[in-house]
Amino acid sequence: NAVMYATCEDPCGTTGQWESRVVFEHDGDWELTGDAFALDPQGRPRFLMHAYQAYLGIGQPEEGTMYFQCDQACADARNWTASVISEQSWLESTLRFDAQGTAHVATVIPVDDVELVAYLTCSSDCGNEEVDNWPGLGLTTAYSDRYVAEIAPAVSLAVGTDGGVRLAFLGADGEENFLGYYECLADCTEPDGSTWDGLILLHSSDGSELGDGLALVLDQQDRPRLAYPSSSSILVAYCDGDCVGRSGPDDWALAEGELASDIPADDIFL
């Protein structure tokens, strides 16, 4: 079991232009999930790995999260450093950096019998195992149904040019699920969560069959665009104004990505 790091000089769609190297070998006790790889403002690669999540937890290793970073000549595994930054497993993480080099993470963390949508950040010395440089907080309960509906926890994060954080996630409401959107413009690790505003975009009780695979990005004006699956279709929600309803109704609208009805039926043969 190994993690590969690959680089390419244009044109990257041409065979032979990619160079890849093993940067971390492990015995299967670690895995990389979500959108947990990013470049900092200097173009240096970083990524997160968490302890392997075994089926029903059988034979699962101790929980934990590692932070990997490399500053130069990253095709050489000796130039990568790995640090255990948490004794909890950060699942399906999104890792992003702002213009000042601060790391932002949206993730799902199992705590006792609950999985929490969480936000964490680090402004410096992020790989220091001796000091907790990753303050964060749990925001709400995540939804997953791995063994029946085969829906994994889902969370996606984007950081604006203003340093503000936008977060989309699949939340739990009892046995139901919902698509949520949160924003925080400053001081995002206040323990009481008072700096966050949010709303529910869709709820499964309305007939939406929501799945995982969320992708949140911001345009050049820091306006959110969110792709998500619903009833086997891919839809895109977008907002150009008040996206969390601070002054009343929110300004979200919907566009079609790919409708299930437009996808040709599978050919079935014996």
Coordinates of C-alpha atoms in Angstrom, one line a residue, residues 2-6 21-26 30-40 44-50 65-71 74 76-77 79-85 90 93-97 103-105 126-127 134:
A2 CA 1.5 3.3 -1.0
V3 CA 0.7 7.0 -1.8
M4 CA 1.9 8.3 -5.1
Y5 CA 2.7 11.9 -5.9
A6 CA 2.6 13.0 -9.5
R21 CA 6.9 8.7 -7.2
V22 CA 5.9 6.8 -4.1
V23 CA 6.1 9.3 -1.2
F24 CA 4.6 7.1 1.6
E25 CA 4.4 3.4 2.1
H26 CA 2.1 1.9 4.7
W30 CA -4.1 4.6 6.6
E31 CA -6.2 5.9 3.8
L32 CA -6.8 9.2 1.9
T33 CA -10.4 10.2 1.4
G34 CA -12.2 13.3 0.3
D35 CA -10.5 16.3 -1.4
A36 CA -7.6 16.2 1.1
F37 CA -4.7 17.3 -1.2
A38 CA -3.9 21.0 -1.8
L39 CA -1.1 23.4 -2.7
D40 CA -0.2 26.3 -0.4
R44 CA 4.0 23.4 -2.1
P45 CA 2.0 20.2 -1.7
R46 CA 0.2 19.1 1.5
F47 CA -2.3 16.4 2.2
L48 CA -4.2 14.6 5.0
M49 CA -4.6 10.9 5.7
H50 CA -6.6 9.2 8.4
T65 CA -4.9 11.8 11.3
M66 CA -1.6 12.6 9.7
Y67 CA -0.5 15.8 7.9
F68 CA 2.0 15.4 5.0
Q69 CA 4.0 18.3 3.6
C70 CA 6.9 18.9 1.2
D71 CA 8.7 22.2 0.4
C74 CA 8.8 16.6 -3.9
D76 CA 11.9 12.5 -3.6
A77 CA 10.1 10.8 -0.8
N79 CA 11.7 15.5 1.3
W80 CA 8.2 14.7 2.7
T81 CA 7.5 14.9 6.4
A82 CA 4.5 13.2 8.1
S83 CA 3.1 14.2 11.4
V84 CA 0.2 12.8 13.5
I85 CA -1.8 15.9 14.2
W90 CA -10.8 13.3 10.0
S93 CA -11.7 16.0 4.4
T94 CA -11.4 19.0 2.2
L95 CA -8.1 20.9 2.6
R96 CA -7.7 24.4 1.3
F97 CA -5.3 27.3 1.8
A103 CA -4.9 25.9 6.2
H104 CA -8.6 25.3 6.4
V105 CA -10.2 21.9 6.7
C126 CA 0.9 22.8 11.1
G127 CA 3.0 19.6 11.3
W134 CA -5.3 23.0 14.8

